[in-house]
Each structure stands twice: as C-alpha cells, then as structure tokens.
Short mmCIF file of C-alpha atoms and ligand atoms in Angstrom, two decimals:
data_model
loop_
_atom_site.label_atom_id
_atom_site.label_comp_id
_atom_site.label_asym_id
_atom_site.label_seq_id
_atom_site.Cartn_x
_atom_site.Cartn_y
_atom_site.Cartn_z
CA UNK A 1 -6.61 -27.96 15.21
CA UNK A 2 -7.97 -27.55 11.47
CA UNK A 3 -6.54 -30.74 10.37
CA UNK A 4 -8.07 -32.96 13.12
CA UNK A 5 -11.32 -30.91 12.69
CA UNK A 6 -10.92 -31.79 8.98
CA UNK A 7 -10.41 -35.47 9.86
CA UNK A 8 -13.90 -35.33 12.16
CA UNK A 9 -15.82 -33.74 9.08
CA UNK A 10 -14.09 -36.40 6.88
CA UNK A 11 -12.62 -33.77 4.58
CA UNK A 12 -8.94 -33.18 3.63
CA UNK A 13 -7.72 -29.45 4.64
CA UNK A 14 -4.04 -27.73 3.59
CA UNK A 15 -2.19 -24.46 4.31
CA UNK A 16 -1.51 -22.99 0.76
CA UNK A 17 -0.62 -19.79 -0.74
CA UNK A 18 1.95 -16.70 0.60
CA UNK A 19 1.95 -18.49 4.27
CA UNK A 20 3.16 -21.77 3.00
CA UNK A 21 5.71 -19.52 0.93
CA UNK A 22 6.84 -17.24 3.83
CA UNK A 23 7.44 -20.80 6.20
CA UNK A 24 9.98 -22.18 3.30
CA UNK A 25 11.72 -18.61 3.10
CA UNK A 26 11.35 -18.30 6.81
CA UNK A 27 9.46 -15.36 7.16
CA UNK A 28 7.11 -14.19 9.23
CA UNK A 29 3.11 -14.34 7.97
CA UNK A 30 -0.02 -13.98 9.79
CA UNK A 31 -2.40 -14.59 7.57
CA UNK A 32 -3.40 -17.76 7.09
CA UNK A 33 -5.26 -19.27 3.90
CA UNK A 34 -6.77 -22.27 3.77
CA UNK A 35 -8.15 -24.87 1.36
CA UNK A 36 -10.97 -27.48 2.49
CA UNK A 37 -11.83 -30.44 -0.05
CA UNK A 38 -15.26 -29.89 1.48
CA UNK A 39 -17.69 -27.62 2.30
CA UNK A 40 -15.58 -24.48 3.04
CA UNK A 41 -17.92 -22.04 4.94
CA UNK A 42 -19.25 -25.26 6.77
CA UNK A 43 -15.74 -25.83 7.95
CA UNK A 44 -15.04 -22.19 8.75
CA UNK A 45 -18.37 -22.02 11.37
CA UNK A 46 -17.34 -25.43 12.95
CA UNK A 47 -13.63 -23.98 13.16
CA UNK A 48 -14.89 -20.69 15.33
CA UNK A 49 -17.03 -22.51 17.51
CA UNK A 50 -14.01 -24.15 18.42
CA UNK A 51 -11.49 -21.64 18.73
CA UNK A 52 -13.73 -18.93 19.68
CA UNK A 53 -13.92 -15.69 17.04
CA UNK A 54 -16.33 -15.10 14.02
CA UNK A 55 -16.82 -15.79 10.52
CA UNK A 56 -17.66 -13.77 7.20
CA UNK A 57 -18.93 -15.95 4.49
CA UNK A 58 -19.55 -15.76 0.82
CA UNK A 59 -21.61 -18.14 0.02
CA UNK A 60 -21.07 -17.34 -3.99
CA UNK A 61 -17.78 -18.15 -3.46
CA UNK A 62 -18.09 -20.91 -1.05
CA UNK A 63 -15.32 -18.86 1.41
CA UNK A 64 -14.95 -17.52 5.07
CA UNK A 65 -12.77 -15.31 6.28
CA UNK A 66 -12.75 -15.94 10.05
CA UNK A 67 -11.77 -13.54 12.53
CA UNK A 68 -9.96 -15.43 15.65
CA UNK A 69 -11.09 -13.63 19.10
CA UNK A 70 -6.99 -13.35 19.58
CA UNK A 71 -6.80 -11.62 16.64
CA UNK A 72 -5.27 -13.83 13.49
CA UNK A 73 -7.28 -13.85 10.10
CA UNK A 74 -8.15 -17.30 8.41
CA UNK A 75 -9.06 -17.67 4.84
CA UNK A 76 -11.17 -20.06 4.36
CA UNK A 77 -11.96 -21.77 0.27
CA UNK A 78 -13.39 -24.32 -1.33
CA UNK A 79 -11.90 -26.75 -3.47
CA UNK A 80 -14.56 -28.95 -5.62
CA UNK A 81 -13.81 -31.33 -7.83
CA UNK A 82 -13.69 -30.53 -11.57
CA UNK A 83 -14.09 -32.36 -14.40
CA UNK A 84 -12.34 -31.39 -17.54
CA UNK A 85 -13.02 -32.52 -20.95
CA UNK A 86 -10.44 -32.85 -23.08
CA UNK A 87 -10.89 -32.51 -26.77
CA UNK A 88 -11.20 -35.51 -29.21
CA UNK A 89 -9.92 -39.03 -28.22
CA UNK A 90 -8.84 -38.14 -24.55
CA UNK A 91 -10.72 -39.33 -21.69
CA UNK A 92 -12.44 -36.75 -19.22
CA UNK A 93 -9.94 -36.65 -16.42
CA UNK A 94 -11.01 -35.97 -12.63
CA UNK A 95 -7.93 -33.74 -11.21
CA UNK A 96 -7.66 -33.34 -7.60
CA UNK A 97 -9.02 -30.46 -6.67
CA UNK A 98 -6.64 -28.55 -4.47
CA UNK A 99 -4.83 -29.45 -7.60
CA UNK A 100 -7.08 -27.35 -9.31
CA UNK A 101 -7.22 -24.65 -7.01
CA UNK A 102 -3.46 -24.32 -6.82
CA UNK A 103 -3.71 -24.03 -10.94
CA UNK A 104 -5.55 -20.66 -10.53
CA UNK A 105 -2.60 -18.93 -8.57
CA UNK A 106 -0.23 -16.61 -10.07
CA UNK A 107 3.23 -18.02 -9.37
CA UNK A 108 4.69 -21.49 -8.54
CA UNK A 109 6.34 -20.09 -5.12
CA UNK A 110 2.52 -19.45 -4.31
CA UNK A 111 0.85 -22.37 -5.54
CA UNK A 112 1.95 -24.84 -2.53
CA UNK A 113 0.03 -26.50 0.06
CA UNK A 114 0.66 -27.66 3.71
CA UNK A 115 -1.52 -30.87 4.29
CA UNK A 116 -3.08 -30.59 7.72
CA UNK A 117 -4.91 -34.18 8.48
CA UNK A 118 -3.59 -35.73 11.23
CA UNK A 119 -1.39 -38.51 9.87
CA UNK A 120 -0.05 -36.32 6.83
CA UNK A 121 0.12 -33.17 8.50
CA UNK A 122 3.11 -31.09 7.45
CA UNK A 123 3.49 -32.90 4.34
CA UNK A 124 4.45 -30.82 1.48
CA UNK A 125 2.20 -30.80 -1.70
CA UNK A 126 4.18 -29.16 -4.31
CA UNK A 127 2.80 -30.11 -8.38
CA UNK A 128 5.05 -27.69 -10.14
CA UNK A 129 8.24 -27.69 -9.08
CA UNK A 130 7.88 -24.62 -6.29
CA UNK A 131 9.97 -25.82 -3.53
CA UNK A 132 12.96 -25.66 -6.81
CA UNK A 133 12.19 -22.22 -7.53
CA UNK A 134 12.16 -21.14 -4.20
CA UNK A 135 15.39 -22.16 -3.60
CA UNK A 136 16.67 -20.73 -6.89
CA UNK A 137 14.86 -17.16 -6.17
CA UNK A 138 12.83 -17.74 -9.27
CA UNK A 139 9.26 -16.06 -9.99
CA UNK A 140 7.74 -17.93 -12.67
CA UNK A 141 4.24 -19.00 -13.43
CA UNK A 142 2.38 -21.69 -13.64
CA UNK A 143 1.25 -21.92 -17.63
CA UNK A 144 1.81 -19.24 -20.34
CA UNK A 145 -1.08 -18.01 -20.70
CA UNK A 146 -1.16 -16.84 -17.30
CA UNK A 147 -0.55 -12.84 -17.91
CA UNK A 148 -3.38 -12.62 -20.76
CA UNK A 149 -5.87 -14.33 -18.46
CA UNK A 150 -4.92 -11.39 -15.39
CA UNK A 151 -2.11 -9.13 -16.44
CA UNK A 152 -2.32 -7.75 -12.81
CA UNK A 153 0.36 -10.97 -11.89
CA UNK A 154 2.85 -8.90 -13.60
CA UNK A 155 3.18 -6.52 -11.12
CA UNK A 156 2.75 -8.81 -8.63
CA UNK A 157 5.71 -10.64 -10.32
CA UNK A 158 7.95 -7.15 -10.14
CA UNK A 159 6.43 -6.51 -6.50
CA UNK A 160 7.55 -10.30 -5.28
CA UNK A 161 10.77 -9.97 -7.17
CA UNK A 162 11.76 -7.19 -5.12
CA UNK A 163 10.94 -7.97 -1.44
CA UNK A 164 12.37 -11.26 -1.92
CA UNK A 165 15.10 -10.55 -3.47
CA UNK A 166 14.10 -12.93 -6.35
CA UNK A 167 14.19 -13.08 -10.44
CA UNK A 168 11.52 -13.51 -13.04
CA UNK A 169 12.17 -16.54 -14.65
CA UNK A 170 13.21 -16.28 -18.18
CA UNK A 171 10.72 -17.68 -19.97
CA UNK A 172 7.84 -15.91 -17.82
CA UNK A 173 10.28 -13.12 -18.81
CA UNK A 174 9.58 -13.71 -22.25
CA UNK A 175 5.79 -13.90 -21.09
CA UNK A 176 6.50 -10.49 -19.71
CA UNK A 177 7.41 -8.96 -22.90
CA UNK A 178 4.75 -10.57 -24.98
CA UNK A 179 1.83 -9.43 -22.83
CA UNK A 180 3.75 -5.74 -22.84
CA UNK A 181 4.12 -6.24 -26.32
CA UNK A 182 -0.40 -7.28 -26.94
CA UNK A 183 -0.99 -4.14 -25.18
CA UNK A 184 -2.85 -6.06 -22.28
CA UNK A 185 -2.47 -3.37 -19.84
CA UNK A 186 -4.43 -1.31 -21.65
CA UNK A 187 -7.83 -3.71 -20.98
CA UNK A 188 -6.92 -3.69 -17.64
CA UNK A 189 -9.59 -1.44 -15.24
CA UNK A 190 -8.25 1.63 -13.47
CA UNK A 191 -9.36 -0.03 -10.29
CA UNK A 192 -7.39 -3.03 -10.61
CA UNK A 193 -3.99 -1.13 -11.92
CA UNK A 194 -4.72 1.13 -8.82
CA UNK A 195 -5.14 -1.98 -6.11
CA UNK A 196 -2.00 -3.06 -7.13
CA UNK A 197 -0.05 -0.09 -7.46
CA UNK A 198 -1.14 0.51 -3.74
CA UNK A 199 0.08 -2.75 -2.46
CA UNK A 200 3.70 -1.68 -4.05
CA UNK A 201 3.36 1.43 -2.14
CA UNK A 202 2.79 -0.89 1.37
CA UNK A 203 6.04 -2.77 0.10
CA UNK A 204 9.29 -1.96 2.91
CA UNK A 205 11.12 -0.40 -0.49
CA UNK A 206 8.46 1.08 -3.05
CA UNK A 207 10.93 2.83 -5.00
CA UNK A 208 12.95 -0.48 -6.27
CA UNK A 209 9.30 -2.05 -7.07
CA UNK A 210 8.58 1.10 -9.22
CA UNK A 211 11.73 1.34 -10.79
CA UNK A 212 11.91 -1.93 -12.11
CA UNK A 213 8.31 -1.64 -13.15
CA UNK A 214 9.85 1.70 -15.18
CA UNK A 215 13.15 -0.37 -16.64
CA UNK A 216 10.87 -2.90 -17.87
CA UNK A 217 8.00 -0.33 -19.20
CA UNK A 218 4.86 -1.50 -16.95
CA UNK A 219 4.98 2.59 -15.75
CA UNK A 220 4.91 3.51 -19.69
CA UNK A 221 2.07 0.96 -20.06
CA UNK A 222 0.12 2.18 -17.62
CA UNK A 223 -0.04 5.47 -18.86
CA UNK A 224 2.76 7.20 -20.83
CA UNK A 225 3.02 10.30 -17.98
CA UNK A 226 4.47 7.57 -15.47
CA UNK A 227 7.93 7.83 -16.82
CA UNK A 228 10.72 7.87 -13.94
CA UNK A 229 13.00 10.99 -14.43
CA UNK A 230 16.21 11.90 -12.37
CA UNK A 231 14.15 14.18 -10.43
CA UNK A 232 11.45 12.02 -10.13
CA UNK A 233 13.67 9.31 -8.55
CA UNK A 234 14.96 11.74 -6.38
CA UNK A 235 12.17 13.11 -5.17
CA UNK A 236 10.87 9.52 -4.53
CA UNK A 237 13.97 8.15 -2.88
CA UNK A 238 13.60 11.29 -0.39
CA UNK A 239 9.58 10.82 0.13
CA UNK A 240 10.74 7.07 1.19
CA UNK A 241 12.91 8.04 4.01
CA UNK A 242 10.87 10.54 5.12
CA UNK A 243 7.78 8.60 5.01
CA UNK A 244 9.82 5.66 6.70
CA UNK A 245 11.45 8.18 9.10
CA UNK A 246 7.57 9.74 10.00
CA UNK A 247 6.02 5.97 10.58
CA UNK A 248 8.59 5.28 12.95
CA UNK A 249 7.84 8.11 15.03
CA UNK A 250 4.31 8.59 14.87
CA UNK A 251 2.80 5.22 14.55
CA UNK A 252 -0.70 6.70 15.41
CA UNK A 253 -0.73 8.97 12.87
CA UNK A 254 -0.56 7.72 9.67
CA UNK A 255 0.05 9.69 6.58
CA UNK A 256 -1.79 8.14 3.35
CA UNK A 257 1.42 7.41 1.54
CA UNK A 258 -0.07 6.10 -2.04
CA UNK A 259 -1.19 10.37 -2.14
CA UNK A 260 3.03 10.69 -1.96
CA UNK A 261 4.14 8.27 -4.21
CA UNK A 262 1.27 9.36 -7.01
CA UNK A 263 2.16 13.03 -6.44
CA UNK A 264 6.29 11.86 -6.94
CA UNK A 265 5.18 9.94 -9.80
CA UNK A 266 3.36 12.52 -11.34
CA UNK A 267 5.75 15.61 -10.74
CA UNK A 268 6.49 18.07 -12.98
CA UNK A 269 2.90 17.27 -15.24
CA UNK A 270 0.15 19.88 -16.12
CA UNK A 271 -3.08 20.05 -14.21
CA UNK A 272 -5.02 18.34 -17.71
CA UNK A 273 -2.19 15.38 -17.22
CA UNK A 274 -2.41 14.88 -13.92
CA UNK A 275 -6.08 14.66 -13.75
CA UNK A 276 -5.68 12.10 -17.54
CA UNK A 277 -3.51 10.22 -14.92
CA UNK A 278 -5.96 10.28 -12.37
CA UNK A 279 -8.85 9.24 -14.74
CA UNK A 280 -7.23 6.03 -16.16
CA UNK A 281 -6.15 4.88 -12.44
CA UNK A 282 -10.17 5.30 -12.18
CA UNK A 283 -9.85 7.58 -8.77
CA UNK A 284 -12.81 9.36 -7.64
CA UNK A 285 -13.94 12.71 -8.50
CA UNK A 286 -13.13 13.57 -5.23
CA UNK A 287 -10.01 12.04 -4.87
CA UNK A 288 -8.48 13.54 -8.29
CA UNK A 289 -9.83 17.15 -7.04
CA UNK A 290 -7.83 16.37 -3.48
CA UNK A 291 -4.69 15.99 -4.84
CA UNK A 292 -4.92 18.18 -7.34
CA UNK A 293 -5.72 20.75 -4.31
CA UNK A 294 -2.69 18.99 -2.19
CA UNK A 295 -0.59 19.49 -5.36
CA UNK A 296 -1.58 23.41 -5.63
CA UNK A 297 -0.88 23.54 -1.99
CA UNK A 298 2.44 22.47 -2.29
CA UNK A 299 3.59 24.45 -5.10
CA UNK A 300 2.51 27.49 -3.73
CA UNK A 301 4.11 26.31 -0.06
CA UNK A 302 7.47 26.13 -1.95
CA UNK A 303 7.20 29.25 -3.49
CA UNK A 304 6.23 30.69 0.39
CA UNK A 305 9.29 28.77 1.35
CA UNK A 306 11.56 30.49 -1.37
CA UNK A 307 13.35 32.95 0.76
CA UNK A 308 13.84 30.92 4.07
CA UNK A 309 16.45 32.42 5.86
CA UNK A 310 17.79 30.06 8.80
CA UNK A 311 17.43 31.64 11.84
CA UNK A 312 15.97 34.73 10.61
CA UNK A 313 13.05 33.67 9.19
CA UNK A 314 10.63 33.44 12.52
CA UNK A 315 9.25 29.86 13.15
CA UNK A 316 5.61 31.47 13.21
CA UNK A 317 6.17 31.49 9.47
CA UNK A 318 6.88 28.32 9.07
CA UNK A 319 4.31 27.34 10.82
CA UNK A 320 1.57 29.55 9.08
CA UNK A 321 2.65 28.20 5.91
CA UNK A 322 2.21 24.39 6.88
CA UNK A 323 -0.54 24.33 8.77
CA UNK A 324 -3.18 24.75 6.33
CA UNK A 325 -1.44 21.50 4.75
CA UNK A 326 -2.56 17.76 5.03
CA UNK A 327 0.01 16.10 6.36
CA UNK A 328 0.88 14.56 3.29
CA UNK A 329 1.53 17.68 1.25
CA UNK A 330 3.99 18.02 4.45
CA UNK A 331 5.39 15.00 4.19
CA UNK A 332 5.90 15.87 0.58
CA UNK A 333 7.66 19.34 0.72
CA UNK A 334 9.91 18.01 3.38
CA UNK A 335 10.91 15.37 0.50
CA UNK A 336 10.80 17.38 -2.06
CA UNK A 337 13.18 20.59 -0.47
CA UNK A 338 17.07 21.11 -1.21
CA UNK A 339 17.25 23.03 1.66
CA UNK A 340 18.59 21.08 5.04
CA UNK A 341 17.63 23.88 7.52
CA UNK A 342 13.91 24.23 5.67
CA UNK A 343 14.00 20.12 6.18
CA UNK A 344 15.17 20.31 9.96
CA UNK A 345 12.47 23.22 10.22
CA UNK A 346 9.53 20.95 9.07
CA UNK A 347 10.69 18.11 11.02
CA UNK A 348 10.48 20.25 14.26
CA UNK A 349 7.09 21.60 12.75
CA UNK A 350 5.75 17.86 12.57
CA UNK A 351 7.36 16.77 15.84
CA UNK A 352 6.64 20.05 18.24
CA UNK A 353 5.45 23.00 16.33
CA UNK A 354 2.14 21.38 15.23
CA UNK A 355 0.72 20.58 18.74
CA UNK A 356 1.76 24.10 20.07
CA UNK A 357 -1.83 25.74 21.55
CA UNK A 358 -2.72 28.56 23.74
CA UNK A 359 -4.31 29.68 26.69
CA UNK A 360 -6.30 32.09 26.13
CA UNK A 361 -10.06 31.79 24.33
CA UNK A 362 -12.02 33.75 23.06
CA UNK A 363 -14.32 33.73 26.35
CA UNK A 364 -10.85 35.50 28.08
CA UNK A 365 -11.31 38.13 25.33
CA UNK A 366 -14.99 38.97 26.21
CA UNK A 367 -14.35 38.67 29.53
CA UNK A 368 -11.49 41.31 29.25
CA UNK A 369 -14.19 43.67 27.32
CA UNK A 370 -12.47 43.76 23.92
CA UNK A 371 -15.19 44.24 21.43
CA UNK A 372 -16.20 40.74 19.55
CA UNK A 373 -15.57 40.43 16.01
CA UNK A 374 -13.00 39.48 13.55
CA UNK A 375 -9.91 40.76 15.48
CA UNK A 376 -10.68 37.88 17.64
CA UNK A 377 -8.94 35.49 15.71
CA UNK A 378 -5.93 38.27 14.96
CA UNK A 379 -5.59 38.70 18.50
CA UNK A 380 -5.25 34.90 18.91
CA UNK A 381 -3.25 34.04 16.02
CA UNK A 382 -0.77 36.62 16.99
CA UNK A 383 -0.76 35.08 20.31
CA UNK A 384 -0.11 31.68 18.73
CA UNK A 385 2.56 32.81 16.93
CA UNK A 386 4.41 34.59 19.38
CA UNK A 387 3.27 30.94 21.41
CA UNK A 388 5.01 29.30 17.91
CA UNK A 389 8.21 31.27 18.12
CA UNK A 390 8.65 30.86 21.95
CA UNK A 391 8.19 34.87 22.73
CA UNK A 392 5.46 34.14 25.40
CA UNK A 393 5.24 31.77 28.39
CA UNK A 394 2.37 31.30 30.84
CA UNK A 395 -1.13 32.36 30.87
CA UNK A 396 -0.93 35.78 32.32
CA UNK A 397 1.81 36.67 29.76
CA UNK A 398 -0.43 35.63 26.81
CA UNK A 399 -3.35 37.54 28.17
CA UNK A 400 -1.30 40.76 28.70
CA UNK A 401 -0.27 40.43 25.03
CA UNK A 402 -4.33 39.99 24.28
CA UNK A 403 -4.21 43.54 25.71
CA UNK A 404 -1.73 45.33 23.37
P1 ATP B 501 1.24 -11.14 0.75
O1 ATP B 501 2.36 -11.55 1.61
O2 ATP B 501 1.53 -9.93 -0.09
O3 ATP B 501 -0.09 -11.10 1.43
P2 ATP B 501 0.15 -13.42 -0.56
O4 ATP B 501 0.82 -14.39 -1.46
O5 ATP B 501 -0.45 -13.92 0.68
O6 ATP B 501 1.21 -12.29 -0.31
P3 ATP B 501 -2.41 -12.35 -1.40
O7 ATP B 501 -2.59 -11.18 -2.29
O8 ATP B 501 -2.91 -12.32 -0.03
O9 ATP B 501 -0.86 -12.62 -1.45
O10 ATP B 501 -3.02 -13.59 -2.16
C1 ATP B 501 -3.17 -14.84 -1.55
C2 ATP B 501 -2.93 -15.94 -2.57
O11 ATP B 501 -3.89 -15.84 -3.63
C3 ATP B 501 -1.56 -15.84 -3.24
O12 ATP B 501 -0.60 -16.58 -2.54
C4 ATP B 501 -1.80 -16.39 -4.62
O13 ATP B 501 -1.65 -17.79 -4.59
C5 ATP B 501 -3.27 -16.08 -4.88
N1 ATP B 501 -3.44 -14.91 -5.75
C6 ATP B 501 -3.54 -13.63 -5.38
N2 ATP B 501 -3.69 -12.82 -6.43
C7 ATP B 501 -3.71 -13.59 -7.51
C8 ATP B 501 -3.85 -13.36 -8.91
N3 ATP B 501 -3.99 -12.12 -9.42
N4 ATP B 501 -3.83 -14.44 -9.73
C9 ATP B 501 -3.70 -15.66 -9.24
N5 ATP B 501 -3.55 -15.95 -7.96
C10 ATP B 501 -3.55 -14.94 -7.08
#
C-alpha cells in the first residue's frame, strides 16, 4: 500500500532500518520505519487517510509516526537530497538521498532498505556490504568515525551483539578500543548513558549484554562503581530468573526492572556512591531518593529475614515484613536470598499472600461498640494476620476474634 501510494505522489518510498534487518534474520518486528524521497509528513497524512489511524508529526524533523487504528506503529522520515562539497579539485557530488540517510545509521546490518514502488518493490538496496555481514554475524559500522560522532552505538553494538548472537567486527573492534581509550564516554550525558542502559535491561538476557559491556570496560567507563563482582553476577543472574519467572505470571503487573538491575549493579556501595552513581546516570532527585529508600528497605528486610525458621516462623511475619515493600525491593530480596524456603516463602507471598483481605471494617467494630481509636487498626491487623497464617475462616469467626 505505501509503495503504490508513493508511486501516486510520484515519490520513491523503502522499508529500512531494524525491520529490514529482522526480515533477513527472520525475526519477528512490528515496527515499521520508513523512508520517503519526498515530503515525509505529507506522505504519512495521505497514508492514514487510507488505512485508517492517526499521525504525529514533527515538522522540524520532517517525520510522522503514525498510529494504524489496528494497532502497528509506522515511522515515517524524510530523505532530501544533499549536496556535498568536496574539498579542492573534486566536483560537488549529488548522493542519493536514502543514500544519505542510510549513512547516518549506526551499523551496516541497520543501514538497509526495502524499495516499495510498485515495479521494484522488494528489491534490496544494500550500499555497504550489509546483506555480507549479516550472514557472517558481523556488527560493524559504517565509517570510523562513527563512535566519536555518538559513542551511544557502542552499546548498541554490545546490546545487538548479544541478542543476535553476533560479533563486533574487528576493526570496529579496534574503533571500540580507541573511543574507550579518548575517554568519549565521559562527554556523554547521563540521560543518554541511562536510555541505553534501559533498553539492555528490556533485552530477553540483560546479564550477557552487561557482562560483556564489563569484559570490555564500557561499565568502568561509565562510572568506575559499575564493576561486575562474583556476587554481583550472582545476584544479577538470580534477579533475571526471577524477574523472567514474575513476568510470566503476572503480565498485568509489571515490576520496573531497570530499579533491579541498577540496585544489582550497584550492590555492596555506600549511600555517597550510590547516589555519585545516580548523579552521573542524571536520575531525578526523586528517583535517586526512591531507590536509595528501596535499597534501605531491603537491607533492613534481610536483616528481619535473618532468623527465618521454615515452618516455625508464622507466615504473618513474612508477610509484615514485605508488605511495606515495592514490589521491586521484593523482587529483589527474593534474588538476592540464599535461603530456598525464605525464596519459596516470598514466591507464595507474591502469588497468594499479598491479595489476602478481611472481612471485617472498621464500621463492624463501631457497630460492635468497641471504643474508636488506634486499636482499630491492631484489632484488624491481628485479624489479618491470623487471615495471613490461615488461623481464621469466615466472617463470623473473624468478628468473634474482633471481640477478644
Ligand atoms: P530494535 O529492534 O531494538 O527496535 P532498531 O534497529 O529498530 O532495533 P531503533 O532504536 O528503533 O532500533 O532505531 C531505528 C533505526 O535508527 C536503527 O535501525 C538504526 O538504523 C537507527 N539508529 C538508532 N539509533 C541510532 C544511533 N545512535 N546512531 C545511528 N543510527 C541509529
């Protein structure tokens, strides 16, 4: 439909980017991005009206996103034609411009394009050897100076490199180690190093993005308190199950896992290095003070946890200690314990435990004449616990128990 709607408006349109990349390796992508040697936006509008949905533009940017009424997401850019002047002798040289725009992309495996017109659609247009380094599971870029002018591509390098099960070409290797070596990360915002790191933590397997990114020192170069340690690793590996394990079951509730993976990262550090951390990954003032309170939660939730017995130790416990806890300090302490029974424990907490509520309010109270005031809520957390550890049933039983 683009490409013959291209064709009408006399422009040419492609496919390009991660989708045309996904189709070659055969994987699934939704997202569609698409190039218009045109008048982007223009083409975006015409393409809603015609597929019903709605558009987004930027009209600095000459893009759309558009939003298709059944639910897919197309990208929409511009490609214009550029002039470049070369220095000296050499004539000024007009370069195609989805030449140009495939140029600006970080890798070869990402810099191909799908032709759409009708007449060349499904052709492949492929300027620098990408359909080659596909097949040889090869990450490289497109010039070397491609890491000074956005260092960020090197993590998107390590973060490709692991869910494809590719390797970073030697030479952009080499390009690797030089940037590493100029200290580049170092100009690089908080906000940006943080974007990224939070699309590693969406990754199926975080943990083999981050601990390449430690072997080859990005970690270290973000900020020296980084560094993966056995424990760390660990603790990490464990947080990925359980955080895999927890998305499974409860697809409604999701836990914000990047809070995880930064507290892993950052275990075992002061409260002054956690919130240096914190400060060069540019979060909020609120968000440092969260998980510096989720990370003072947890400690102490350990040390509550200390002298579990299984069995012995009444659910009600359990349950007094955790709930007070986001969910991801949960999450966390489920990771982060030695103990199987205090594991099994939590994972009945998260699964049952948590949803357990009486019958009785405090309207039942009044109405039974007890007195208001604070012994309300000891009357009713006593009733929750003994709800908690399965000591009382129905209604009448948990109002008799109001009485004693
Ligand atoms: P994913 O499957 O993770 O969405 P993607 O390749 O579609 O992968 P996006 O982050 O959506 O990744 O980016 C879309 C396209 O924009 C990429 O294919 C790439 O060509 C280009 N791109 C993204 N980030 C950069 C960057 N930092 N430098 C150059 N090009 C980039």
């Amino acid at each position: 439909e683009a490409g013959n709607l291209a064709q009408e408006l006399g422009w040419d349109a492609y496919a390009v980017g991660g989708f045309v990349r996904d189709i070659l390796l055969g994987r699934p992508n939704l997202d569609i991005d698409l190039v218009v040697e045109g008048d982007g936006i223009a083409f975006a509008s015409a393409l809603v009206e015609r597929l019903g949905g709605r558009i987004k533009a930027h009209k600095k940017f000459k893009t759309a996103v558009c939003i298709l009424d059944d639910g897919r997401r197309v990208d929409v850019a511009t490609a214009r034609l550029e002039y470049y002047q070369y220095p000296a002798a050499l004539p000024t040289v007009e370069l195609s411009s989805i030449k140009m725009d495939l140029y600006r992309r970080d890798f070869t495996m990402n810099a191909l394009a799908l032709r759409l017109n009708p007449g060349k659609f499904g052709q492949l247009v492929d300027f620098f050897g990408a359909e080659r380094d596909i097949k040889n599971k090869q990450i490289r870029v497109l010039h070397s100076l491609s890491f000074v002018e956005d260092p960020t591509r090197i993590l998107r390098a390590v973060r490709f490199e692991q869910r494809f099960g590719f390797r970073i070409g030697g030479q952009t290797m080499r390009l690797v180690k030089n940037a590493l070596q100029l200290n580049l990360f170092e100009k690089l915002s908080g906000s940006r190093i943080t974007h990224e790191l939070r699309l590693v933590m969406d990754e199926e397997n975080p943990l083999n993005v981050v601990e390449r990114m430690n072997d080859l020192g990005l970690l270290k170069a973000i900020h020296p308190l980084l560094k993966l340690t056995h424990e760390r690793v660990r603790v990490l590996q464990e947080l990925e199950k359980v955080f895999n394990w927890y998305k499974l079951l409860y697809l409604d509730d999701q836990a914000d896992c990047w809070k995880l993976y930064f507290l892993g990262l950052t275990m075992g550090t002061k409260r002054e290095e956690l919130s240096k951390v914190a400060d060069r990954l540019n979060f909020s003032r609120r968000e440092e003070r969260e998980l510096l309170a989720l990370r003072d939660q947890i400690g102490d939730a350990l040390m509550r946890l200390m002298g579990w017995q299984e069995g012995k130790t009444p659910l009600s416990r359990l349950y007094s200690i955790l709930t007070p806890i986001p969910l991801e300090g949960v999450l966390f302490l489920m990771a982060r314990s030695r103990k199987e029974s205090i594991r099994r424990n939590i994972s009945q907490y998260l699964a049952r435990l948590r949803y357990v509520s009486i019958d009785v309010s405090g309207d039942d109270l009044i109405e039974m004449g007890i007195p208001e005031g604070p012994v309300f809520t000891l009357i009713l957390d006593k009733i929750l616990a003994a709800r908690v550890d399965g000591n009382v049933g129905s209604r009448e039983e948990q109002l008799a128990m109001a009485l004693r």
